[in-house]
XYZ file of C-alpha atoms in Angstrom:
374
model
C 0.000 0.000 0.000
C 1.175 3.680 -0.758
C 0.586 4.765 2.982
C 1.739 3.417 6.254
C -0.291 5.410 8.675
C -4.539 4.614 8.628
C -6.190 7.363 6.849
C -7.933 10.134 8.929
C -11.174 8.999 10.997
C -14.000 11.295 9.029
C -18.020 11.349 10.186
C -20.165 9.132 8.749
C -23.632 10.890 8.914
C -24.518 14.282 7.843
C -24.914 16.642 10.317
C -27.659 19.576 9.048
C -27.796 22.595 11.888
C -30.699 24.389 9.659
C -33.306 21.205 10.602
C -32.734 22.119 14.287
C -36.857 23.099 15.391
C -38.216 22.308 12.412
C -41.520 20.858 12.699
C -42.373 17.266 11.685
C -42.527 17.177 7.514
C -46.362 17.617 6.518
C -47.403 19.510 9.858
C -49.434 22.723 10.082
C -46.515 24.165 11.390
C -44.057 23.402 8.862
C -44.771 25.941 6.610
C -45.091 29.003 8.703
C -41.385 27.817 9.948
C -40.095 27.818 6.297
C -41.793 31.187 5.517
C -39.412 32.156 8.634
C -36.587 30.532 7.594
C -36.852 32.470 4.362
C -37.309 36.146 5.776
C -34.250 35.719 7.957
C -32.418 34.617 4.574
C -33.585 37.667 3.017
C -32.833 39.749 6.313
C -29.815 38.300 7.244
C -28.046 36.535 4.437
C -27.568 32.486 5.137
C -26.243 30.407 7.981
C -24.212 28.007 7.118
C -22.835 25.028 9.753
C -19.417 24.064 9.784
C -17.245 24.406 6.605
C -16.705 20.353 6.047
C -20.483 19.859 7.204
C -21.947 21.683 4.066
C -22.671 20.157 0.725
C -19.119 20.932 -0.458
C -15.641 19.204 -1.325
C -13.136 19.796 1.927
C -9.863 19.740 0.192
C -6.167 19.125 2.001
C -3.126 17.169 2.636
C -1.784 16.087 5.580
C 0.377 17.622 7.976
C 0.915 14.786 9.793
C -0.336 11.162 10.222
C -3.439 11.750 12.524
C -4.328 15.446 10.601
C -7.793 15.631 9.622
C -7.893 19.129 7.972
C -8.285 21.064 11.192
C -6.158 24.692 10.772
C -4.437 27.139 12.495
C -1.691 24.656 13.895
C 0.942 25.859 15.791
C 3.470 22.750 16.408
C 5.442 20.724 13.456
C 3.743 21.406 10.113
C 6.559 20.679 8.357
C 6.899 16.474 7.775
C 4.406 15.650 5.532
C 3.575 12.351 5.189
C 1.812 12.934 1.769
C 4.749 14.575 -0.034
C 6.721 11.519 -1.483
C 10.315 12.015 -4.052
C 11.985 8.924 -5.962
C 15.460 10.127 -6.319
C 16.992 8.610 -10.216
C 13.800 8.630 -11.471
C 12.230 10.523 -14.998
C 9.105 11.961 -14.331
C 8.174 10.872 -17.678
C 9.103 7.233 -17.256
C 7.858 6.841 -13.215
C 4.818 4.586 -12.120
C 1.838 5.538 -11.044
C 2.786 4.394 -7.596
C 5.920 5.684 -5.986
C 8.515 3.113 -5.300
C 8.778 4.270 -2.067
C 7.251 7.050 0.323
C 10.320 7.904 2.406
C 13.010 8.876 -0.548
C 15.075 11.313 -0.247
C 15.821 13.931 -3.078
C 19.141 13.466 -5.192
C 20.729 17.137 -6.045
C 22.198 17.538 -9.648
C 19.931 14.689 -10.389
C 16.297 13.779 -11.472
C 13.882 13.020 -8.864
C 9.735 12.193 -9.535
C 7.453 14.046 -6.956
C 3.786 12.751 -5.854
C 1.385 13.655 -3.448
C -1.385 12.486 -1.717
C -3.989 14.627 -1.740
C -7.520 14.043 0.050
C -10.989 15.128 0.057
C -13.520 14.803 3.439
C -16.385 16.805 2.511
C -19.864 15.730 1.897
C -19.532 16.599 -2.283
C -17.496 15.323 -5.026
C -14.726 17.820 -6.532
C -14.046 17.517 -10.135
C -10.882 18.835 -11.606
C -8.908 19.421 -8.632
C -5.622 21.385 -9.013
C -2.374 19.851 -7.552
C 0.843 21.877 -7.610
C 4.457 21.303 -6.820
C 6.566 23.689 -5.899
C 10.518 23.878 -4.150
C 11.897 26.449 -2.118
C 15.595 27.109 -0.416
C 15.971 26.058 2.759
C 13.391 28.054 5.060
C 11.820 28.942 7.951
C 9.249 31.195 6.722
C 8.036 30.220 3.168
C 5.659 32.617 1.151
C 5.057 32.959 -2.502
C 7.839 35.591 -2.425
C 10.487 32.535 -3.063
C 8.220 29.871 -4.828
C 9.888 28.076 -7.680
C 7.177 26.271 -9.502
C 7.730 22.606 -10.370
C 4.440 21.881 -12.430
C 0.531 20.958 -11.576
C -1.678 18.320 -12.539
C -5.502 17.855 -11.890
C -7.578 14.964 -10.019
C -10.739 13.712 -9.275
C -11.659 12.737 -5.538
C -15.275 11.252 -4.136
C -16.715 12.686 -1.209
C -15.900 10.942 2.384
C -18.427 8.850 1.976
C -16.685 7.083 -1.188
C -13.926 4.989 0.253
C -13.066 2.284 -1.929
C -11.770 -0.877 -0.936
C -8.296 -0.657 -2.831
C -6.055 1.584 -4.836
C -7.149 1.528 -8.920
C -5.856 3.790 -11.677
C -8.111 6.052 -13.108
C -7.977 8.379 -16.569
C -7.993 11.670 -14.883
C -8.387 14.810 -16.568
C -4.394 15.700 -17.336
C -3.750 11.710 -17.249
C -3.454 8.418 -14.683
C -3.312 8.382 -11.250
C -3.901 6.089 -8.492
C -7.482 6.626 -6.929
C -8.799 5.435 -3.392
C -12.322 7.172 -3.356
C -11.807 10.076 -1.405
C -8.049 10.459 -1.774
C -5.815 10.024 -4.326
C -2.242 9.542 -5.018
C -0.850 11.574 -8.479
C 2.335 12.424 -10.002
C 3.393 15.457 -10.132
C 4.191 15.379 -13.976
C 7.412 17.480 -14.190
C 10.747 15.985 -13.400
C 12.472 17.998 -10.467
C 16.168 18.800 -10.424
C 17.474 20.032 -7.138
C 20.435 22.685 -6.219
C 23.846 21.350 -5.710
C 24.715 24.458 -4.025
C 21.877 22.867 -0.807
C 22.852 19.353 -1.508
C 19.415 18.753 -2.666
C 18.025 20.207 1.030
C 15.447 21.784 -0.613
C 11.645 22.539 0.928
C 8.807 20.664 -1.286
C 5.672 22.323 -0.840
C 2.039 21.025 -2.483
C -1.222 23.219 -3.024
C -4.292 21.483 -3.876
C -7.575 23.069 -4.917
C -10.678 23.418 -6.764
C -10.865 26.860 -7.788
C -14.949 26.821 -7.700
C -16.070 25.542 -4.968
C -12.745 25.113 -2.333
C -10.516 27.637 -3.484
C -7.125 28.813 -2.160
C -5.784 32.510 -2.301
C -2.809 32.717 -4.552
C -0.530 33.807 -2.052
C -1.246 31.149 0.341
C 1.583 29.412 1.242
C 1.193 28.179 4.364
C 0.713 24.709 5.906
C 0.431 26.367 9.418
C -2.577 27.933 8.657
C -4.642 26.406 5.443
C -5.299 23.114 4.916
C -4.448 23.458 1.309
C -1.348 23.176 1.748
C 1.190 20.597 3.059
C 5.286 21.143 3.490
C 8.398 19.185 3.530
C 11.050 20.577 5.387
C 13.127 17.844 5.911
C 17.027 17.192 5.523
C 18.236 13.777 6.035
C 22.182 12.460 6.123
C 22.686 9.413 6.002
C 26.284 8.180 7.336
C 28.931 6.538 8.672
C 31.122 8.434 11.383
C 31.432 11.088 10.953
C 28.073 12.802 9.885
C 27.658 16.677 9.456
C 25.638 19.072 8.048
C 25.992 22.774 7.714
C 22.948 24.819 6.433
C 21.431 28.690 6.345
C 18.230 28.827 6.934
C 16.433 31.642 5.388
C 14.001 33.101 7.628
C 11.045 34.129 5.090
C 8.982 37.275 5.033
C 6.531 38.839 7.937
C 3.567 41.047 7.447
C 5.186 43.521 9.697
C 8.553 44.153 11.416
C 8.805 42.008 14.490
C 10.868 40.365 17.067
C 11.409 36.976 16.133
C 12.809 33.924 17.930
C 14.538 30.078 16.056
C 15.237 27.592 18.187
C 16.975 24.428 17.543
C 15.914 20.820 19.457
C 17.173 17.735 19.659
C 14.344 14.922 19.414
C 14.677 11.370 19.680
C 13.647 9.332 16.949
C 10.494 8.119 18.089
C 9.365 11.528 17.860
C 9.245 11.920 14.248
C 6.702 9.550 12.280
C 8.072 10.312 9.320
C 10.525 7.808 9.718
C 8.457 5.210 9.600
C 8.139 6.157 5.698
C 11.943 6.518 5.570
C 12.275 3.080 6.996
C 9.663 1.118 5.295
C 8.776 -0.140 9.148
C 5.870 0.766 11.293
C 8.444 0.767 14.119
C 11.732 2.567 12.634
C 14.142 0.399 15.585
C 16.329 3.918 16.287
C 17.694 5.403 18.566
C 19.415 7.881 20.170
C 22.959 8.130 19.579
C 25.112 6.938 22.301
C 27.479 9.972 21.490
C 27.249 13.838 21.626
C 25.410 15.590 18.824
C 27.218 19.114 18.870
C 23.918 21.605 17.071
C 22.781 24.538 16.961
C 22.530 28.208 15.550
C 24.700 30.945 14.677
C 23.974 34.716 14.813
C 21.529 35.440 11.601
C 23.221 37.270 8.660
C 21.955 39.109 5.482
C 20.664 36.190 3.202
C 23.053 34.854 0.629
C 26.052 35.503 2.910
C 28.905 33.336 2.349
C 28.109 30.049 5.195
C 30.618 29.434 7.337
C 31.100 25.326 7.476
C 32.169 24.527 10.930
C 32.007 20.737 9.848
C 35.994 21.717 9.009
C 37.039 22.447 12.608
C 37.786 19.826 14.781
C 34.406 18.406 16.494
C 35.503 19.885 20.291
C 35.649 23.455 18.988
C 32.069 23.069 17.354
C 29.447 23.150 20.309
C 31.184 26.598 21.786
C 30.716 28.529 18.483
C 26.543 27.465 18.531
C 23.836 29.146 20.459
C 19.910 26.625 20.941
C 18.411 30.107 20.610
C 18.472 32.889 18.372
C 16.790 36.019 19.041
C 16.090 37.965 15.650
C 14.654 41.803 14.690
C 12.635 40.988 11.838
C 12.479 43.684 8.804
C 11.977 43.898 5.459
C 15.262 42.903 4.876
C 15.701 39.395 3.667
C 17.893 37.401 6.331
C 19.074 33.679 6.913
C 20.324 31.828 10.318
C 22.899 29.770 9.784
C 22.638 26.194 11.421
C 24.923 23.025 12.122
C 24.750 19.541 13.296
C 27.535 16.945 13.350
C 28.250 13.985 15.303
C 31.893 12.162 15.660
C 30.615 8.612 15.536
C 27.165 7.575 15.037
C 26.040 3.804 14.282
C 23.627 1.772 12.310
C 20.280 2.125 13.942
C 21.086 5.456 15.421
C 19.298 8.931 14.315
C 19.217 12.302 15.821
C 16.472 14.592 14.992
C 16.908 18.005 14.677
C 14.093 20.042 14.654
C 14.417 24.124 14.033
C 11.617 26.305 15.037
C 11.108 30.063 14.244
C 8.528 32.034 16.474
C 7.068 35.245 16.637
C 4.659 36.096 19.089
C 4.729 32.560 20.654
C 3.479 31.188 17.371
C 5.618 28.642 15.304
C 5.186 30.729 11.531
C 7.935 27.687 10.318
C 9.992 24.711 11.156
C 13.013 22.527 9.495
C 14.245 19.133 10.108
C 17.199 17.490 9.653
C 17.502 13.552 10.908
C 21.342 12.953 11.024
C 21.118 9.058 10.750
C 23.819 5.864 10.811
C 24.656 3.998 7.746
């Protein structure tokens, strides 16, 4: 199956808030209660119940394995479980079904992008837009620094269409794998990442239906619309050593701010994305038995020359790196440089490294990098 994790638990009956009161059907009191339900249309305009409770599609991909569409969130947004690459692989010339969920991109390379994309509302949507799209490595992504991959369309059921197995279907811009309400499709352009990031690139996905659930075109993030999903996500694999040196860039802000990146360590049972690196419902790492030296480095004008610490010895490293960054936010662009590096790690070892950026106490965007043994 394309999926490890169970698909999101969804209501099976409608819920209608307008029948609440209404008399029984062919009472003398039914129609005097439409006639009011009519003038306080006219009055007031309609109510409407709950966005995915109306007669509408309810478009999104996940944020994580349990997501269910539900925005603003303000924790890890950034491991997507329905943004999959096959690194060495044509777009042209790729199945229908990814070889595997958890690849990795290749820089200076080809590499096939899919997505899962999903639909829990009570209608049908017809024509649904997907869209691929890279970015540098960021904190805060916007359409300012969207680099546009290429789109494809879909057809999804409503939640109440969940078929009992995956089947190809001739879509409207060609095949893809449908499973009712959700469908797996390739994004139809082959992707080429940066050697300059080492292929560390953000993968973003937008999917709507321009009708009847629409997205603005500036909305670009998977904190706060449904629409769209991100995939912030570094991994290096590696024998002893393993290091990685990247700068962050920290995005655009409405307004001028005080902002604050912080970088964690997490064990590995923390991320579930691994699973879909691994192939395994339980990944088997852990924790490296030896120091991970990580962290953050004053932020600098973006595009500033990166300073790789990964070529001083490994004692010097943790003394040059701060866990938290405080940063004035302007209108100038800016980028935080970051580091990770361990001096032996094993097979079955991983260290997750998880950087946040806050303003206001709200997490406006995240990056992960999952230093792992080889």
């Amino acid at each position: 199956m394309p999926q490890q994790d169970p698909p999101p638990k969804v209501k099976t009956a409608p819920q209608r808030p307008e029948t609440v009161g209404r008399p029984p059907l062919g009472s003398a009191g039914e129609i005097p209660w439409f006639r009011g339900q009519l003038g306080g249309i006219l009055r007031d305009g309609p109510t409407f119940g709950p966005r995915k409770d109306e007669f509408l599609p309810f478009l999104f991909v996940r944020a994580n394995a349990g997501d269910s569409g539900a925005r603003p969130l303000n924790d890890v947004f950034w491991e997507s479980p329905d943004i999959y690459v096959v690194p060495g692989q044509e777009a042209s010339t790729a199945p229908l079904q990814p070889a595997s969920t958890g690849g990795v991109a290749r820089a200076n390379g080809p590499n096939t992008l899919y997505a899962h994309v999903w639909n829990l509302g009570k209608a049908p949507a017809y024509r649904v837009r997907v869209e691929f799209y890279w970015f540098n490595p960021s904190l805060g992504i916007s359409r300012a620094d969207a680099n546009f991959i290429g789109a494809t369309w879909v057809d999804l059921g409503n939640r109440f269409n969940n078929a009992t197995e995956w089947r190809e279907v001739d879509g409207p811009s060609g095949r893809y794998l449908s499973h009712g309400c959700h469908a797996i499709v390739k994004c139809p352009e082959t992707w080429v990442p940066s050697v300059v990031n080492g292929g560390h690139e953000c993968l973003v996905v937008r999917v709507h239906e321009p009708m009847l659930d629409a997205v603005p075109p500036d909305q670009f993030s998977a904190a706060a619309d449904r629409h769209v999903a991100q995939r912030n996500i570094a991994v290096v694999p590696s024998a002893s050593p393993a290091a990685i040196d990247l700068a962050l860039l920290l995005g655009y802000v409405g307004q001028p701010g005080n902002a604050e990146v912080e970088a964690v360590l997490d064990a590995p049972d923390a991320m579930q994305w691994l699973k879909l690196y691994t192939g395994r419902t339980d990944p088997g790492l852990q924790l490296p038995a030896n120091p991970v030296s990580y962290g953050l480095s004053p932020a600098v004008v973006a595009e500033s020359r990166l300073q790789r610490l990964e070529v001083l010895p490994f004692e010097l490293r943790q003394g040059l790196l701060q866990r938290v960054e405080k940063v004035r936010r302007g209108c100038d662009p800016q980028a935080i440089p970051f580091h990770a590096s361990i001096a032996d790690i094993k097979r079955g070892e991983a260290a997750v490294l998880r950087v946040r950026q806050r303003m206001n106490g709200t997490v406006i965007g995240g990056y992960t990098v999952v230093l792992i043994g080889s």
